[in-house]
Amino acid sequence: MRSKKFNVALAGATGAVGNQMITCLEERDFPVNKIKLLASNRSKGRELIFRNRPFKVEELTENSFEGMDIALFSAGGGTSQHFAPHAAKAGCVVVDNSSAWRMDPDVPLVVPEVNPHAVAGYTRKGIVANPNCSTIQMVVALNPIHQKFRIKRVVVSTYQAVSGTGVKAMDELSDQTRAIMNFSDPELKVYPHRIAFNCLPHIDVFQENGYTKEEMKMLNETRKIMEDDSIQVTATTVRVPVFYGHSESVNIETEAPISAEDVKSMLAEAPGVELVDDPSQNVYPMPIDSAGQDLTYVGRIREDFTIPNGINMWIVADNIRKGAATNTVQIAEILAQDYL
Ligand code: 25A
Ligand code: L14
């Protein structure tokens, strides 16, 4: 046991992810000496509780990081782009939850169950990136299979919770649901269409190639984390009216012959994974059971009989916990234990 403690800054502390980061630091007993809660000037002065003590939220500025050791960022891409280099310059290592730095070749992109060794690369820019939520839960489940059977291609469709978009989107789903049940007109603020009682095949912005940015992240980030540019991923990402927990229907094709039993026995042992697969008892992963948990749940594992080496499965995790806050704090734990 190391007794060293760290000064920790949270940028975006008042958001859906930032709030959960506070809880994760508490639950995992992260060695915090001082904590500093940062957000935009809208939240300045608000009080948040850490370890039963109130702390005032301060406005995030370029000078917020003097004397801090580790900063966890979840305040959106633009904020990270601007402020992370200021933190790094002050000698404060950043673990960034936004999409801003993920594909920078000088910034490691880390899922602790898959590529913990990559954290070592933090020295190049003083930044480690936390992957996209949909990518994290997919690679936690697929990496053990890839190591043994070589995955050639992945076809994935996601069913993503509104909490990924932040607090405003959770309010939108509740407000619209309430409005519709009261026979009044639902208001549109965050999403371009109604999300209550609907599904939107649209997450993040559309690109010229017809895919959304979220869909392209699932290809590019998977390759970087699994350290294999030969793996193919084609994705359709869909927003569903669920508050917490992303679900994914995943089809894989492997180089080596593979059976459903192979996958079940591997995933039963895999770090960060829980097998939830007993269809005869109506047992399979669901987002409502994943909420508030840190594991990635996998079920409906079966052979794809339309190709030689194919498997279908259903992967579920809490997008705000394992998909964001927990994974970020796990990266910070590696930094604290092995590097700082
Ligand atoms: O660019 P990205 O990476 O794609 O990220 C986009 C958004 O996704 C969320 C996060 O939203 C982010 O803003 N996010 C990021 N990574 C994520 C991940 N891996 C992720 N979600 C899931 N998985 P969020 O709502 O969770 O968090 C927003 C936080 O960021 C703070 N913030 C925003 N701009 C900032 C800033 N902090 C410092 N400087 C800036 N320039 C934001 O603080 C929040 O903590 P806040 O003070 O802006 O909001 C406090 C409360 O006020 C509400 N609110 C937001 N906007 C307004 C507002 N109230 C009034 N008017 C507004 N215009 C918020 O709901 C919040 O409760
Ligand atoms: O981290 O669900 O790249 O709207 C951006 C889209 C987080 C989730 C990221 C959403 C995502 C967000």
Tab-separated table of C-alpha atoms and ligand atoms in Angstrom:
chain	number	residue	atom	x	y	z
A	1	MET	CA	0.000	0.000	0.000
A	2	ARG	CA	1.332	3.419	-1.037
A	3	SER	CA	0.534	6.238	1.323
A	4	LYS	CA	1.010	9.026	-1.220
A	5	LYS	CA	-2.003	11.286	-1.731
A	6	PHE	CA	-2.861	13.519	-4.674
A	7	ASN	CA	-4.430	16.899	-5.306
A	8	VAL	CA	-7.292	16.192	-7.709
A	9	ALA	CA	-9.191	18.686	-9.895
A	10	LEU	CA	-12.516	17.864	-11.571
A	11	ALA	CA	-13.373	19.965	-14.629
A	12	GLY	CA	-17.101	19.711	-15.394
A	13	ALA	CA	-17.900	18.617	-11.831
A	14	THR	CA	-21.572	19.637	-12.051
A	15	GLY	CA	-22.375	17.527	-15.119
A	16	ALA	CA	-23.797	14.027	-15.345
A	17	VAL	CA	-20.324	12.495	-15.667
A	18	GLY	CA	-18.557	14.893	-13.278
A	19	ASN	CA	-21.032	14.116	-10.508
A	20	GLN	CA	-20.467	10.414	-10.972
A	21	MET	CA	-16.695	10.981	-10.862
A	22	ILE	CA	-17.089	12.408	-7.347
A	23	THR	CA	-18.969	9.255	-6.342
A	24	CYS	CA	-16.349	6.986	-7.961
A	25	LEU	CA	-13.485	8.738	-6.143
A	26	GLU	CA	-15.387	8.189	-2.871
A	27	GLU	CA	-16.394	4.583	-3.529
A	28	ARG	CA	-12.956	3.489	-4.713
A	29	ASP	CA	-11.230	5.374	-1.888
A	30	PHE	CA	-8.960	7.219	-4.287
A	31	PRO	CA	-5.991	8.723	-2.389
A	32	VAL	CA	-7.216	12.342	-2.507
A	33	ASN	CA	-5.330	14.999	-0.561
A	34	LYS	CA	-7.082	18.155	-1.863
A	35	ILE	CA	-10.057	18.233	-4.209
A	36	LYS	CA	-10.994	21.152	-6.467
A	37	LEU	CA	-14.375	21.193	-8.211
A	38	LEU	CA	-14.438	23.197	-11.432
A	39	ALA	CA	-17.194	24.098	-13.909
A	40	SER	CA	-18.343	26.997	-16.055
A	41	ASN	CA	-19.162	30.344	-14.429
A	42	ARG	CA	-22.866	29.332	-14.504
A	43	SER	CA	-22.161	26.852	-11.695
A	44	LYS	CA	-19.684	28.996	-9.749
A	45	GLY	CA	-20.493	28.987	-6.034
A	46	ARG	CA	-22.739	25.910	-6.145
A	47	GLU	CA	-21.983	23.416	-3.382
A	48	LEU	CA	-21.198	19.757	-4.012
A	49	ILE	CA	-20.491	17.143	-1.357
A	50	PHE	CA	-17.275	15.090	-1.317
A	51	ARG	CA	-16.695	12.647	1.574
A	52	ASN	CA	-19.510	14.265	3.581
A	53	ARG	CA	-18.033	17.743	3.285
A	54	PRO	CA	-19.388	20.604	1.144
A	55	PHE	CA	-17.098	22.129	-1.486
A	56	LYS	CA	-17.816	25.247	-3.521
A	57	VAL	CA	-17.605	24.933	-7.297
A	58	GLU	CA	-15.013	27.284	-8.789
A	59	GLU	CA	-14.910	28.654	-12.295
A	60	LEU	CA	-12.532	26.753	-14.580
A	61	THR	CA	-9.717	29.064	-15.703
A	62	GLU	CA	-6.277	28.658	-17.192
A	63	ASN	CA	-4.809	29.065	-13.687
A	64	SER	CA	-7.003	26.445	-11.987
A	65	PHE	CA	-4.300	23.759	-11.993
A	66	GLU	CA	-1.404	25.248	-10.016
A	67	GLY	CA	-0.416	22.745	-7.314
A	68	MET	CA	-2.793	20.064	-8.600
A	69	ASP	CA	-1.465	16.572	-9.485
A	70	ILE	CA	-4.309	14.996	-11.484
A	71	ALA	CA	-7.233	16.609	-13.364
A	72	LEU	CA	-10.261	14.630	-14.519
A	73	PHE	CA	-12.006	16.463	-17.374
A	74	SER	CA	-15.628	16.018	-18.467
A	75	ALA	CA	-16.740	19.413	-19.699
A	76	GLY	CA	-17.035	18.777	-23.423
A	77	GLY	CA	-14.560	18.696	-26.290
A	78	GLY	CA	-13.979	22.437	-26.717
A	79	THR	CA	-13.264	22.943	-23.019
A	80	SER	CA	-10.768	20.050	-22.973
A	81	GLN	CA	-9.093	21.260	-26.138
A	82	HIS	CA	-8.465	24.632	-24.559
A	83	PHE	CA	-7.785	23.861	-20.880
A	84	ALA	CA	-6.054	20.443	-20.842
A	85	PRO	CA	-2.760	21.861	-22.186
A	86	HIS	CA	-2.828	24.527	-19.449
A	87	ALA	CA	-3.238	21.815	-16.814
A	88	ALA	CA	-0.425	19.749	-18.333
A	89	LYS	CA	1.842	22.797	-18.423
A	90	ALA	CA	1.244	23.280	-14.690
A	91	GLY	CA	2.474	19.686	-14.152
A	92	CYS	CA	-1.020	18.326	-13.562
A	93	VAL	CA	-1.703	15.100	-15.514
A	94	VAL	CA	-5.057	15.168	-17.319
A	95	VAL	CA	-7.413	12.226	-17.791
A	96	ASP	CA	-9.843	13.546	-20.385
A	97	ASN	CA	-13.293	12.165	-20.980
A	98	SER	CA	-14.091	14.189	-24.116
A	99	SER	CA	-13.454	13.287	-27.731
A	100	ALA	CA	-10.884	16.094	-28.123
A	101	TRP	CA	-7.603	14.170	-27.634
A	102	ARG	CA	-8.520	10.539	-28.263
A	103	MET	CA	-7.019	10.123	-31.715
A	104	ASP	CA	-3.928	12.278	-31.051
A	105	PRO	CA	-0.955	9.923	-31.623
A	106	ASP	CA	0.799	11.480	-28.605
A	107	VAL	CA	-2.120	10.788	-26.257
A	108	PRO	CA	-2.799	7.250	-24.989
A	109	LEU	CA	-6.405	5.993	-25.206
A	110	VAL	CA	-6.949	3.554	-22.382
A	111	VAL	CA	-9.372	0.908	-21.139
A	112	PRO	CA	-7.659	-0.600	-18.074
A	113	GLU	CA	-8.941	-4.139	-18.769
A	114	VAL	CA	-7.494	-3.980	-22.320
A	115	ASN	CA	-4.369	-1.788	-22.649
A	116	PRO	CA	-3.268	-0.549	-19.187
A	117	HIS	CA	0.389	-0.477	-20.367
A	118	ALA	CA	-0.479	2.389	-22.750
A	119	VAL	CA	-0.849	4.788	-19.790
A	120	ALA	CA	2.975	5.064	-19.850
A	121	GLY	CA	2.609	7.335	-22.913
A	122	TYR	CA	1.055	10.082	-20.756
A	123	THR	CA	4.492	11.735	-20.534
A	124	ARG	CA	4.344	12.947	-24.140
A	125	LYS	CA	1.540	15.506	-23.646
A	126	GLY	CA	0.580	15.074	-19.997
A	127	ILE	CA	-2.820	13.818	-21.173
A	128	VAL	CA	-4.501	10.395	-21.185
A	129	ALA	CA	-7.798	10.077	-23.062
A	130	ASN	CA	-10.843	8.138	-21.924
A	131	PRO	CA	-12.592	6.452	-24.866
A	132	ASN	CA	-16.174	6.869	-26.031
A	133	CYS	CA	-18.731	5.048	-23.852
A	134	SER	CA	-19.993	2.714	-26.615
A	135	THR	CA	-16.436	1.743	-27.512
A	136	ILE	CA	-15.381	1.032	-23.917
A	137	GLN	CA	-18.022	-1.597	-23.188
A	138	MET	CA	-17.532	-3.226	-26.591
A	139	VAL	CA	-13.748	-3.657	-26.260
A	140	VAL	CA	-14.008	-4.918	-22.665
A	141	ALA	CA	-16.091	-7.814	-24.029
A	142	LEU	CA	-14.312	-8.304	-27.373
A	143	ASN	CA	-10.635	-8.053	-26.374
A	144	PRO	CA	-10.378	-11.504	-24.738
A	145	ILE	CA	-12.002	-13.055	-27.828
A	146	HIS	CA	-9.705	-11.111	-30.168
A	147	GLN	CA	-6.572	-12.238	-28.302
A	148	LYS	CA	-7.429	-15.905	-28.896
A	149	PHE	CA	-9.523	-16.074	-32.093
A	150	ARG	CA	-8.547	-12.843	-33.986
A	151	ILE	CA	-11.647	-10.810	-34.764
A	152	LYS	CA	-11.694	-9.767	-38.437
A	153	ARG	CA	-14.937	-7.799	-38.526
A	154	VAL	CA	-17.531	-6.382	-36.129
A	155	VAL	CA	-21.067	-5.298	-37.064
A	156	VAL	CA	-22.623	-3.345	-34.188
A	157	SER	CA	-25.900	-1.526	-33.566
A	158	THR	CA	-26.208	0.487	-30.367
A	159	TYR	CA	-29.178	1.430	-28.184
A	160	GLN	CA	-27.832	4.452	-26.289
A	161	ALA	CA	-29.188	6.166	-23.179
A	162	VAL	CA	-29.863	9.902	-23.076
A	163	SER	CA	-27.547	10.453	-20.069
A	164	GLY	CA	-24.631	10.355	-22.537
A	165	THR	CA	-25.717	13.786	-23.753
A	166	GLY	CA	-25.722	15.175	-20.203
A	167	VAL	CA	-28.139	16.475	-17.603
A	168	LYS	CA	-30.163	18.555	-20.099
A	169	ALA	CA	-31.015	15.486	-22.160
A	170	MET	CA	-32.222	13.545	-19.118
A	171	ASP	CA	-34.503	16.489	-18.302
A	172	GLU	CA	-35.746	16.457	-21.906
A	173	LEU	CA	-36.745	12.773	-21.760
A	174	SER	CA	-38.626	13.282	-18.448
A	175	ASP	CA	-40.293	16.519	-19.592
A	176	GLN	CA	-41.417	15.096	-22.942
A	177	THR	CA	-42.713	11.894	-21.329
A	178	ARG	CA	-44.691	13.903	-18.786
A	179	ALA	CA	-46.045	16.217	-21.505
A	180	ILE	CA	-47.206	13.341	-23.710
A	181	MET	CA	-48.888	11.531	-20.813
A	182	ASN	CA	-50.723	14.808	-20.103
A	183	PHE	CA	-51.835	15.211	-23.736
A	184	SER	CA	-49.743	18.360	-24.233
A	185	ASP	CA	-47.065	19.157	-26.802
A	186	PRO	CA	-43.560	17.912	-25.995
A	187	GLU	CA	-40.857	20.584	-26.326
A	188	LEU	CA	-37.686	19.930	-28.347
A	189	LYS	CA	-34.527	21.465	-26.866
A	190	VAL	CA	-31.595	19.054	-27.039
A	191	TYR	CA	-32.394	16.528	-29.780
A	192	PRO	CA	-33.695	17.419	-33.278
A	193	HIS	CA	-36.709	15.107	-32.813
A	194	ARG	CA	-38.819	13.833	-29.947
A	195	ILE	CA	-36.916	11.215	-27.914
A	196	ALA	CA	-39.810	10.140	-25.653
A	197	PHE	CA	-41.451	6.976	-27.086
A	198	ASN	CA	-39.098	7.184	-30.093
A	199	CYS	CA	-35.666	6.095	-31.423
A	200	LEU	CA	-33.212	8.364	-33.269
A	201	PRO	CA	-30.565	6.784	-35.550
A	202	HIS	CA	-28.375	9.792	-34.895
A	203	ILE	CA	-25.683	10.286	-32.223
A	204	ASP	CA	-23.166	13.128	-32.477
A	205	VAL	CA	-22.869	14.850	-35.862
A	206	PHE	CA	-23.207	13.448	-39.373
A	207	GLN	CA	-20.075	13.297	-41.494
A	208	GLU	CA	-19.556	13.473	-45.236
A	209	ASN	CA	-19.346	9.674	-45.535
A	210	GLY	CA	-22.924	9.274	-44.270
A	211	TYR	CA	-21.874	7.942	-40.867
A	212	THR	CA	-22.166	9.865	-37.596
A	213	LYS	CA	-19.064	10.833	-35.634
A	214	GLU	CA	-20.162	8.367	-32.924
A	215	GLU	CA	-20.175	5.543	-35.496
A	216	MET	CA	-16.692	6.411	-36.740
A	217	LYS	CA	-15.378	6.603	-33.155
A	218	MET	CA	-16.365	2.954	-32.717
A	219	LEU	CA	-14.037	1.989	-35.604
A	220	ASN	CA	-11.116	4.313	-34.916
A	221	GLU	CA	-11.051	4.049	-31.130
A	222	THR	CA	-11.418	0.231	-31.173
A	223	ARG	CA	-8.362	-0.056	-33.430
A	224	LYS	CA	-6.299	2.250	-31.218
A	225	ILE	CA	-7.240	0.552	-27.921
A	226	MET	CA	-6.867	-3.017	-29.234
A	227	GLU	CA	-3.666	-1.965	-31.040
A	228	ASP	CA	-4.727	-3.628	-34.285
A	229	ASP	CA	-5.537	-1.586	-37.389
A	230	SER	CA	-6.705	-4.651	-39.313
A	231	ILE	CA	-9.922	-5.008	-37.301
A	232	GLN	CA	-13.013	-3.771	-39.168
A	233	VAL	CA	-15.944	-2.190	-37.314
A	234	THR	CA	-19.153	-1.006	-38.982
A	235	ALA	CA	-21.648	0.684	-36.661
A	236	THR	CA	-25.145	2.129	-36.493
A	237	THR	CA	-25.619	4.178	-33.314
A	238	VAL	CA	-29.149	4.811	-32.080
A	239	ARG	CA	-30.544	6.946	-29.246
A	240	VAL	CA	-33.338	5.229	-27.307
A	241	PRO	CA	-35.586	6.594	-24.528
A	242	VAL	CA	-33.556	5.049	-21.682
A	243	PHE	CA	-31.940	7.117	-18.915
A	244	TYR	CA	-28.905	5.009	-17.987
A	245	GLY	CA	-27.166	2.105	-19.755
A	246	HIS	CA	-26.098	1.549	-23.335
A	247	SER	CA	-26.958	-1.740	-25.057
A	248	GLU	CA	-25.234	-3.144	-28.132
A	249	SER	CA	-26.132	-5.889	-30.577
A	250	VAL	CA	-22.748	-7.151	-31.745
A	251	ASN	CA	-21.904	-9.592	-34.545
A	252	ILE	CA	-18.289	-10.723	-34.889
A	253	GLU	CA	-16.433	-12.780	-37.463
A	254	THR	CA	-13.191	-14.422	-36.333
A	255	GLU	CA	-10.212	-15.889	-38.168
A	256	ALA	CA	-10.114	-19.065	-36.063
A	257	PRO	CA	-13.113	-21.389	-35.704
A	258	ILE	CA	-15.160	-20.363	-32.661
A	259	SER	CA	-18.177	-21.718	-30.790
A	260	ALA	CA	-20.707	-20.072	-28.473
A	261	GLU	CA	-19.280	-22.266	-25.678
A	262	ASP	CA	-15.762	-20.898	-26.334
A	263	VAL	CA	-17.039	-17.346	-25.941
A	264	LYS	CA	-19.069	-18.108	-22.819
A	265	SER	CA	-16.184	-19.813	-21.034
A	266	MET	CA	-13.774	-16.997	-21.950
A	267	LEU	CA	-16.110	-14.194	-20.924
A	268	ALA	CA	-16.925	-15.956	-17.632
A	269	GLU	CA	-13.259	-15.361	-16.702
A	270	ALA	CA	-12.686	-12.002	-18.407
A	271	PRO	CA	-11.788	-8.945	-16.282
A	272	GLY	CA	-14.629	-6.443	-15.917
A	273	VAL	CA	-17.180	-8.770	-17.546
A	274	GLU	CA	-20.163	-10.582	-16.098
A	275	LEU	CA	-21.881	-13.286	-18.106
A	276	VAL	CA	-25.677	-12.929	-17.903
A	277	ASP	CA	-26.875	-15.608	-20.273
A	278	ASP	CA	-29.656	-18.013	-19.370
A	279	PRO	CA	-32.398	-17.530	-21.961
A	280	SER	CA	-34.428	-20.488	-20.611
A	281	GLN	CA	-34.968	-18.415	-17.454
A	282	ASN	CA	-35.426	-15.115	-19.390
A	283	VAL	CA	-32.019	-14.030	-18.142
A	284	TYR	CA	-30.066	-11.574	-20.325
A	285	PRO	CA	-28.432	-8.176	-19.761
A	286	MET	CA	-30.696	-5.112	-19.600
A	287	PRO	CA	-29.865	-1.432	-19.114
A	288	ILE	CA	-32.037	-1.128	-15.981
A	289	ASP	CA	-29.870	-3.766	-14.272
A	290	SER	CA	-26.610	-2.142	-15.399
A	291	ALA	CA	-27.453	1.273	-13.929
A	292	GLY	CA	-25.100	2.194	-11.098
A	293	GLN	CA	-22.789	-0.782	-11.801
A	294	ASP	CA	-19.234	-0.901	-13.125
A	295	LEU	CA	-19.212	-4.224	-14.978
A	296	THR	CA	-19.923	-4.944	-18.641
A	297	TYR	CA	-22.726	-7.485	-18.955
A	298	VAL	CA	-22.808	-9.939	-21.870
A	299	GLY	CA	-25.529	-12.381	-22.909
A	300	ARG	CA	-27.507	-13.814	-25.859
A	301	ILE	CA	-24.254	-15.444	-26.979
A	302	ARG	CA	-24.956	-17.652	-29.970
A	303	GLU	CA	-23.374	-18.816	-33.206
A	304	ASP	CA	-24.107	-16.919	-36.409
A	305	PHE	CA	-24.916	-19.847	-38.688
A	306	THR	CA	-24.820	-17.672	-41.848
A	307	ILE	CA	-20.982	-17.457	-41.863
A	308	PRO	CA	-18.182	-19.930	-40.972
A	309	ASN	CA	-16.784	-18.288	-37.783
A	310	GLY	CA	-19.454	-15.922	-36.487
A	311	ILE	CA	-20.914	-15.053	-33.087
A	312	ASN	CA	-23.801	-12.807	-32.037
A	313	MET	CA	-24.016	-11.255	-28.594
A	314	TRP	CA	-25.669	-8.492	-26.546
A	315	ILE	CA	-23.455	-6.175	-24.478
A	316	VAL	CA	-24.758	-3.758	-21.811
A	317	ALA	CA	-23.038	-1.324	-19.414
A	318	ASP	CA	-23.790	1.883	-17.513
A	319	ASN	CA	-22.536	4.573	-19.921
A	320	ILE	CA	-21.933	7.141	-17.186
A	321	ARG	CA	-20.053	4.678	-14.932
A	322	LYS	CA	-17.928	2.208	-16.955
A	323	GLY	CA	-18.512	4.301	-20.101
A	324	ALA	CA	-17.141	7.461	-18.495
A	325	ALA	CA	-16.561	8.167	-14.781
A	326	THR	CA	-15.384	4.736	-13.596
A	327	ASN	CA	-13.026	4.197	-16.523
A	328	THR	CA	-11.550	7.677	-15.978
A	329	VAL	CA	-10.974	7.031	-12.272
A	330	GLN	CA	-9.476	3.588	-13.095
A	331	ILE	CA	-6.964	5.337	-15.383
A	332	ALA	CA	-6.183	7.813	-12.600
A	333	GLU	CA	-5.580	4.846	-10.269
A	334	ILE	CA	-2.984	3.431	-12.678
A	335	LEU	CA	-1.276	6.840	-12.844
A	336	ALA	CA	-1.324	7.141	-9.050
A	337	GLN	CA	-0.057	3.614	-8.380
A	338	ASP	CA	2.552	3.221	-11.103
A	339	TYR	CA	3.661	6.603	-12.403
A	340	LEU	CA	3.181	9.622	-10.133
B	1	25A	O1	-17.658	17.457	-26.628
B	1	25A	P1	-18.025	16.122	-26.105
B	1	25A	O2	-16.801	15.383	-25.619
B	1	25A	O3	-18.750	15.290	-27.107
B	1	25A	O4	-18.984	16.340	-24.814
B	1	25A	C1	-20.282	17.031	-24.856
B	1	25A	C2	-21.029	16.903	-23.542
B	1	25A	O5	-21.163	15.509	-23.297
B	1	25A	C3	-21.003	15.273	-21.920
B	1	25A	C4	-20.841	16.555	-21.156
B	1	25A	O6	-22.169	16.987	-20.674
B	1	25A	C5	-20.358	17.464	-22.268
B	1	25A	O7	-20.724	18.781	-21.991
B	1	25A	N1	-19.901	14.348	-21.882
B	1	25A	C6	-18.595	14.528	-22.117
B	1	25A	N2	-17.929	13.382	-22.110
B	1	25A	C7	-18.862	12.427	-21.885
B	1	25A	C8	-18.831	11.010	-21.775
B	1	25A	N3	-17.719	10.297	-21.906
B	1	25A	C9	-20.099	13.059	-21.721
B	1	25A	N4	-21.193	12.394	-21.489
B	1	25A	C10	-21.103	11.056	-21.377
B	1	25A	N5	-19.975	10.384	-21.534
B	1	25A	P2	-22.603	17.002	-19.124
B	1	25A	O8	-23.917	17.677	-19.013
B	1	25A	O9	-22.473	15.691	-18.481
B	1	25A	O10	-21.508	17.885	-18.438
B	1	25A	C11	-21.390	19.192	-18.710
B	1	25A	C12	-20.381	19.700	-17.681
B	1	25A	O11	-19.475	20.514	-18.367
B	1	25A	C13	-19.440	21.785	-17.715
B	1	25A	N6	-19.055	22.774	-18.675
B	1	25A	C14	-19.575	23.029	-19.879
B	1	25A	N7	-18.934	24.024	-20.488
B	1	25A	C15	-17.973	24.418	-19.627
B	1	25A	C16	-18.038	23.625	-18.469
B	1	25A	N8	-17.236	23.782	-17.447
B	1	25A	C17	-16.282	24.759	-17.541
B	1	25A	N9	-16.148	25.569	-18.590
B	1	25A	C18	-16.963	25.434	-19.661
B	1	25A	N10	-16.822	26.238	-20.733
B	1	25A	C19	-20.828	21.964	-17.217
B	1	25A	O12	-20.922	22.873	-16.175
B	1	25A	C20	-21.108	20.572	-16.686
B	1	25A	O13	-20.507	20.425	-15.431
B	1	25A	P3	-22.104	23.992	-16.237
B	1	25A	O14	-21.789	24.906	-15.172
B	1	25A	O15	-22.159	24.512	-17.641
B	1	25A	O16	-23.461	23.302	-16.017
B	1	25A	C21	-23.926	23.233	-14.669
B	1	25A	C22	-25.369	22.860	-14.701
B	1	25A	O17	-26.050	23.803	-15.532
B	1	25A	C23	-26.803	23.124	-16.543
B	1	25A	N11	-26.618	23.910	-17.780
B	1	25A	C24	-25.856	23.558	-18.815
B	1	25A	N12	-25.966	24.466	-19.777
B	1	25A	C25	-26.796	25.426	-19.344
B	1	25A	C26	-27.226	25.090	-18.069
B	1	25A	N13	-28.064	25.860	-17.362
B	1	25A	C27	-28.463	27.001	-17.927
B	1	25A	N14	-28.116	27.394	-19.143
B	1	25A	C28	-27.274	26.640	-19.891
B	1	25A	N15	-26.936	27.058	-21.107
B	1	25A	C29	-26.237	21.775	-16.626
B	1	25A	O18	-27.293	20.855	-16.837
B	1	25A	C30	-25.567	21.504	-15.310
B	1	25A	O19	-26.399	20.764	-14.446
B	2	L14	O1	-17.736	10.786	-25.430
B	2	L14	O2	-24.399	10.281	-25.967
B	2	L14	O3	-17.584	10.953	-27.576
B	2	L14	O4	-24.643	12.236	-26.837
B	2	L14	C1	-20.325	12.092	-27.394
B	2	L14	C2	-21.826	11.853	-27.566
B	2	L14	C3	-20.365	10.826	-25.263
B	2	L14	C4	-21.830	10.553	-25.431
B	2	L14	C5	-18.252	10.932	-26.536
B	2	L14	C6	-23.941	11.358	-26.369
B	2	L14	C7	-19.755	10.954	-26.609
B	2	L14	C8	-22.467	11.648	-26.228
